[in-house]
mmCIF file of C-alpha atoms in Angstrom:
data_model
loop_
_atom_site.group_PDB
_atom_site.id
_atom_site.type_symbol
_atom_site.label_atom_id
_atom_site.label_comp_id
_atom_site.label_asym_id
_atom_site.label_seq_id
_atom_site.Cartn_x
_atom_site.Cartn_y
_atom_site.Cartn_z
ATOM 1 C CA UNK A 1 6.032 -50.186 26.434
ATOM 2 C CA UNK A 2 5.785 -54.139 26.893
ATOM 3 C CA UNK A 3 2.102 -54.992 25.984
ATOM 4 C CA UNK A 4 0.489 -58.540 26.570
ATOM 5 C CA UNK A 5 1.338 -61.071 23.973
ATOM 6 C CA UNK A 6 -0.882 -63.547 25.916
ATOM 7 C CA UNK A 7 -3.247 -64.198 23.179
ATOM 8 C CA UNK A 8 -1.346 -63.928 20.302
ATOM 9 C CA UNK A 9 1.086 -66.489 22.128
ATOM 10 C CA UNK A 10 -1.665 -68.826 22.126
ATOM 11 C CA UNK A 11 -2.595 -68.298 18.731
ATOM 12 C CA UNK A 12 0.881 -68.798 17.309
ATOM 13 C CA UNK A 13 0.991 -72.301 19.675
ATOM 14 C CA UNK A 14 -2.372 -73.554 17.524
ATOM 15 C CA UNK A 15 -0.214 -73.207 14.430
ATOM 16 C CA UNK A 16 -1.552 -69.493 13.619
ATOM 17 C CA UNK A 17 1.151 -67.749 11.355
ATOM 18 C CA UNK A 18 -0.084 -64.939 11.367
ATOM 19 C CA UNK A 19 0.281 -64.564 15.254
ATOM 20 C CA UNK A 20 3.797 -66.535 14.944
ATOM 21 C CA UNK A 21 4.877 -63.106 12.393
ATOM 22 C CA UNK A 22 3.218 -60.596 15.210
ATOM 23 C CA UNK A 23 5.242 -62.151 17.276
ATOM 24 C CA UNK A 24 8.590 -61.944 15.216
ATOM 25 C CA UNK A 25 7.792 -58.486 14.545
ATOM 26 C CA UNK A 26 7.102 -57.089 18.143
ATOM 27 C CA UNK A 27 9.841 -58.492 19.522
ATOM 28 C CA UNK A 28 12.513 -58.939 16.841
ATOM 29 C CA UNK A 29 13.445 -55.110 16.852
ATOM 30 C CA UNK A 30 14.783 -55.354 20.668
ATOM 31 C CA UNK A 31 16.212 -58.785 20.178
ATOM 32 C CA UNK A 32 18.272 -57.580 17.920
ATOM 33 C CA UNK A 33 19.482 -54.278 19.930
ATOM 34 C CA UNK A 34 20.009 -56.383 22.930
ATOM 35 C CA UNK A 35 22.174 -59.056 20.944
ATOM 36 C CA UNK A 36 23.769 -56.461 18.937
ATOM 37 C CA UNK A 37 25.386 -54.922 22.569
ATOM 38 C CA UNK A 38 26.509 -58.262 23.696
ATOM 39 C CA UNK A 39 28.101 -60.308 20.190
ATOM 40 C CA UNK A 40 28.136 -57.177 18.375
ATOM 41 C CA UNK A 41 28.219 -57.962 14.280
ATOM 42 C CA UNK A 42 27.066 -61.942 15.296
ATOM 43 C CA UNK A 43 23.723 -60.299 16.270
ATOM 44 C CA UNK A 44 21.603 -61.273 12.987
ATOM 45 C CA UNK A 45 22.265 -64.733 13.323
ATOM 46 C CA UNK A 46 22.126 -65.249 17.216
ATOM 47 C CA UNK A 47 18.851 -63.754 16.581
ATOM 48 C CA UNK A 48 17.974 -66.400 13.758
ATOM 49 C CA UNK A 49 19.309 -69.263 16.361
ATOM 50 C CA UNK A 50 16.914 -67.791 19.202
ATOM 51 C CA UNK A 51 13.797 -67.659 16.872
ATOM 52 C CA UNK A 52 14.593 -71.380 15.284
ATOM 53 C CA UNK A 53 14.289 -72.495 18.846
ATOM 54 C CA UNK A 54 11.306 -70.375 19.445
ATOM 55 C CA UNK A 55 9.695 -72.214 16.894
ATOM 56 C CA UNK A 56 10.633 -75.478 18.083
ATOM 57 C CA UNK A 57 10.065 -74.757 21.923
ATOM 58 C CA UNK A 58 6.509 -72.929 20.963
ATOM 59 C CA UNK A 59 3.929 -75.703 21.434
ATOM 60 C CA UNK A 60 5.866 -76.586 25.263
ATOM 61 C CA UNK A 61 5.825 -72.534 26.569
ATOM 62 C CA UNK A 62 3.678 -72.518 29.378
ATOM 63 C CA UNK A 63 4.856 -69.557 30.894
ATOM 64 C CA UNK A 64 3.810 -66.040 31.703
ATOM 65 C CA UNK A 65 5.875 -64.008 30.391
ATOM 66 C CA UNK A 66 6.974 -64.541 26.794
ATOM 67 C CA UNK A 67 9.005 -61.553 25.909
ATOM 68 C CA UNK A 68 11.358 -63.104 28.942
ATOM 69 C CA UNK A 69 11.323 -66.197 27.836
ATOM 70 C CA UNK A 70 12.697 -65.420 24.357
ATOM 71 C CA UNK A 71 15.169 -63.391 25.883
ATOM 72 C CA UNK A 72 16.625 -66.189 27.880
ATOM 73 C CA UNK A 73 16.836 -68.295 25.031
ATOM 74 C CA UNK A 74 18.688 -65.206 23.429
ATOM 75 C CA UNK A 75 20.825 -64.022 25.943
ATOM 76 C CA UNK A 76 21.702 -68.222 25.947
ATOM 77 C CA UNK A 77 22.674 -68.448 22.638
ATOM 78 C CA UNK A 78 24.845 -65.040 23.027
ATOM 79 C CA UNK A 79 26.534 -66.987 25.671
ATOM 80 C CA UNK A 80 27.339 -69.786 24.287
ATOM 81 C CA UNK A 81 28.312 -67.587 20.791
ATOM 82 C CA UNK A 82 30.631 -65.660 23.476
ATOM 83 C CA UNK A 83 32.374 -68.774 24.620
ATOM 84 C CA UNK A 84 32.688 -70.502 21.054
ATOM 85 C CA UNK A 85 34.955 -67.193 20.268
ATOM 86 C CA UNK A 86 36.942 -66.965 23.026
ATOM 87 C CA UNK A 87 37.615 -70.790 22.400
ATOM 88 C CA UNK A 88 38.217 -70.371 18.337
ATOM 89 C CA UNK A 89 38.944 -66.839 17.107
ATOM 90 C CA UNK A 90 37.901 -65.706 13.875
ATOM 91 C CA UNK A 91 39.581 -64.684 11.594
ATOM 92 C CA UNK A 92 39.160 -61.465 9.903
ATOM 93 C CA UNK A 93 39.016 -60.730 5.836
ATOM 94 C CA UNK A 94 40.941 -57.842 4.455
ATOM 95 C CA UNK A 95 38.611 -55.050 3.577
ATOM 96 C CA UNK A 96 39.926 -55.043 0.260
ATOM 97 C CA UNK A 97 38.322 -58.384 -0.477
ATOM 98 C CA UNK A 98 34.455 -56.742 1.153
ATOM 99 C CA UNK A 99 34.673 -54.020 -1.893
ATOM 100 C CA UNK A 100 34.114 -57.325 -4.468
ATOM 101 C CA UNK A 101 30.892 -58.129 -2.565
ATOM 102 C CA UNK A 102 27.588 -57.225 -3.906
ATOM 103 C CA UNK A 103 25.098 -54.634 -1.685
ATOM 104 C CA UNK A 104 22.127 -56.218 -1.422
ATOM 105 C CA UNK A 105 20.211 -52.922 -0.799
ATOM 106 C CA UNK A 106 20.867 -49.173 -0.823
ATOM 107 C CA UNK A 107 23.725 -48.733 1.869
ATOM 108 C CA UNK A 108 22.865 -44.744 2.061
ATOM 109 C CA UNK A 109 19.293 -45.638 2.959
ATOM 110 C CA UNK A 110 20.110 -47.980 5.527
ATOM 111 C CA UNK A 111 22.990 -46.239 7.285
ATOM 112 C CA UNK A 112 20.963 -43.481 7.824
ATOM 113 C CA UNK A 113 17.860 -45.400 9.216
ATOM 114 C CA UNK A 114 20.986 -47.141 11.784
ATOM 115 C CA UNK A 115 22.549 -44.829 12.512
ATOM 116 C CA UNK A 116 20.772 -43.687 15.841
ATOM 117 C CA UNK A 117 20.429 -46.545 17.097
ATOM 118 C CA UNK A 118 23.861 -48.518 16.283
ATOM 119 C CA UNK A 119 25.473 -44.949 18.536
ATOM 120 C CA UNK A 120 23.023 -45.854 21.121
ATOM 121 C CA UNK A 121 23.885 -49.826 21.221
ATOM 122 C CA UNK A 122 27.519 -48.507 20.611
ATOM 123 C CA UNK A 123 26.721 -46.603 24.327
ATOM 124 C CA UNK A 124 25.325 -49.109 25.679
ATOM 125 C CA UNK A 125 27.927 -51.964 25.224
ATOM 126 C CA UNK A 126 30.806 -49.908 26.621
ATOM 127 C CA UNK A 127 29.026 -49.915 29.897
ATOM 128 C CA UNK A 128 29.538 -52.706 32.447
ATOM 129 C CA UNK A 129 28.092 -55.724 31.472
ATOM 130 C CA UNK A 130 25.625 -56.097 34.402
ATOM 131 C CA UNK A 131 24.227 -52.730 33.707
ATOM 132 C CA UNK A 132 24.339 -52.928 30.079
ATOM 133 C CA UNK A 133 22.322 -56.121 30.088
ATOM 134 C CA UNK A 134 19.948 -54.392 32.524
ATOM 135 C CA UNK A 135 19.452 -50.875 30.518
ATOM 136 C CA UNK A 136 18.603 -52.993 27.551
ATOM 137 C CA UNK A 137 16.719 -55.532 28.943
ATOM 138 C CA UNK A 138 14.531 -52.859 30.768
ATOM 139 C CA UNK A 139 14.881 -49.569 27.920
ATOM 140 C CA UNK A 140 15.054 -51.956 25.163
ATOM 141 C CA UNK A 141 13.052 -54.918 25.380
ATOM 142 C CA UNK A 142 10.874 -53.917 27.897
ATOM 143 C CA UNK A 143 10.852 -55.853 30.710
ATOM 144 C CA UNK A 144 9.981 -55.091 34.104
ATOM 145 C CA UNK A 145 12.793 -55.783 36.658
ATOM 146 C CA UNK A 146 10.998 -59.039 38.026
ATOM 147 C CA UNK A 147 10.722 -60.580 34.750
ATOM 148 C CA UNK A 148 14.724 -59.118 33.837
ATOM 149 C CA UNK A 149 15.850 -60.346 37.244
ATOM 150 C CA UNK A 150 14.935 -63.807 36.044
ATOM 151 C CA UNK A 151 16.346 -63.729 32.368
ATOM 152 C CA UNK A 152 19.824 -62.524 34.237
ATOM 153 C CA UNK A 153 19.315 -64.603 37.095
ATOM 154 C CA UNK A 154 19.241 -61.916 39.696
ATOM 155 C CA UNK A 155 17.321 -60.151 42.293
ATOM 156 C CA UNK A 156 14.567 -57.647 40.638
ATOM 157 C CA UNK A 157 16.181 -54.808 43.163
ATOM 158 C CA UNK A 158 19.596 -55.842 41.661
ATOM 159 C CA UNK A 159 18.216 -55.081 37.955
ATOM 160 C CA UNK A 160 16.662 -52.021 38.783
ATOM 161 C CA UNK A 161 19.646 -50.738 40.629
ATOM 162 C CA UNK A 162 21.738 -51.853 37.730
ATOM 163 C CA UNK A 163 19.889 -50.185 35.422
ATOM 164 C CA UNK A 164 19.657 -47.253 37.113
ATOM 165 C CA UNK A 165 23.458 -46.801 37.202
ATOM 166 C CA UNK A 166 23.746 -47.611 33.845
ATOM 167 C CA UNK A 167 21.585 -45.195 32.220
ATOM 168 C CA UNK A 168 22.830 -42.072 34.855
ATOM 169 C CA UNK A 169 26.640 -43.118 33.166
ATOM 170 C CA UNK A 170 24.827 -42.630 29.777
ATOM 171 C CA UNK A 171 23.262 -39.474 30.577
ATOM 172 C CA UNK A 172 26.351 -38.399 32.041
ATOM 173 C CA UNK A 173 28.415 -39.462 28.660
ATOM 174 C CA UNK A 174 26.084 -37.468 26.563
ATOM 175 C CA UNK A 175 26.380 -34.363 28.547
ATOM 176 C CA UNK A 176 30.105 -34.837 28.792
ATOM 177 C CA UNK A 177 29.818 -34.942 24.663
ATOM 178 C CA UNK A 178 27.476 -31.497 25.232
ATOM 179 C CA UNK A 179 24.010 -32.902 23.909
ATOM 180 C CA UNK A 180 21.896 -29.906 25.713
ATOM 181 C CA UNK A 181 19.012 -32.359 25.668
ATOM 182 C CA UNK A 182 19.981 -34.379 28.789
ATOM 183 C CA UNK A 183 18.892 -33.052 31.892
ATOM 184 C CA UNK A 184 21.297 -32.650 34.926
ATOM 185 C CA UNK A 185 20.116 -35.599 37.241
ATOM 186 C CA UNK A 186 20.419 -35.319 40.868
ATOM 187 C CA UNK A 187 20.793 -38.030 43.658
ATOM 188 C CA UNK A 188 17.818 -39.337 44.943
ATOM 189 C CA UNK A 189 17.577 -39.912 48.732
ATOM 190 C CA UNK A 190 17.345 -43.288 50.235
#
């Protein structure tokens, strides 16, 4: 699933744009899934905030693993979102006030392109937070468990275990809701 944005990493650093959009475009899809699980409706512009510093931090990466790196800075800015609401609360508008305000594309269209996804985000963020972080980081973005381990600060067997659990309490929600599709898992030995 992850592929090597070594080169196109490099490119983007020499003040390629065209590399710098590949870039926004792999990734940006995931980003968003992951952020959308942990700050929910905040997700667009955590996103924004994590690709500003991208830009900004570019020309110093000097890593291996980009698709982690951008994560951290993501999962950072989530954080610090997180902590910013608990401190000030917002406060919400009536819904009569949202009628007054202009679509700015065909709602049909795009609720029906979301709506897969947004249940399986929805699915995701009700689990535990250490393996909801790990199911998307792994499923989602595509990390392996070494590279996840360090975005979460945690050992890679802790991820994988994590994840593990996670996605055997979403299989076990969806055939609890009778999808026929999931298969019946059964322990494996250790």
């Amino acid at each position: 699933m992850a592929t090597d944005l070594t080169a196109v990493v490099r490119a983007a650093q020499a003040g390629d744009e065209a590399a710098f959009r590949q870039l926004y475009r792999t990734l940006q899809p995931g980003l968003l899934r992951y952020l959308t699980a942990l700050v929910g409706a905040d997700a667009e512009d955590i996103a924004s905030e994590t690709w500003l510093q991208v830009a900004r931090d570019l020309a110093s990466f000097t890593g291996q693993e980009f698709r982690a790196w951008t994560v951290t800075i993501a999962r950072n800015r989530a954080l610090d979102h997180l902590r910013r609401e608990r401190r000030r609360p917002a406060v919400p508008v009536p819904v009569q006030e949202l009628g007054e305000l202009p679509a700015t594309s065909d709602t049909a269209e795009r609720a029906s392109e979301r709506l897969g996804t947004r249940a399986a985000i929805e699915m995701i963020s009700r689990l535990p937070q250490r393996e909801a972080e790990a199911v998307l980081l792994r499923a989602v973005i595509g990390l392996d468990a070494e590279s996840a381990g360090r975005v979460l600060g945690r050992r890679s067997g802790a991820v994988r275990t994590a994840a593990h659990r996670g996605l055997r309490r979403l299989a076990a929600e969806l055939r609890q809701q009778g999808d026929p599709a999931v298969p019946v898992t059964r322990p494996v030995p250790s």
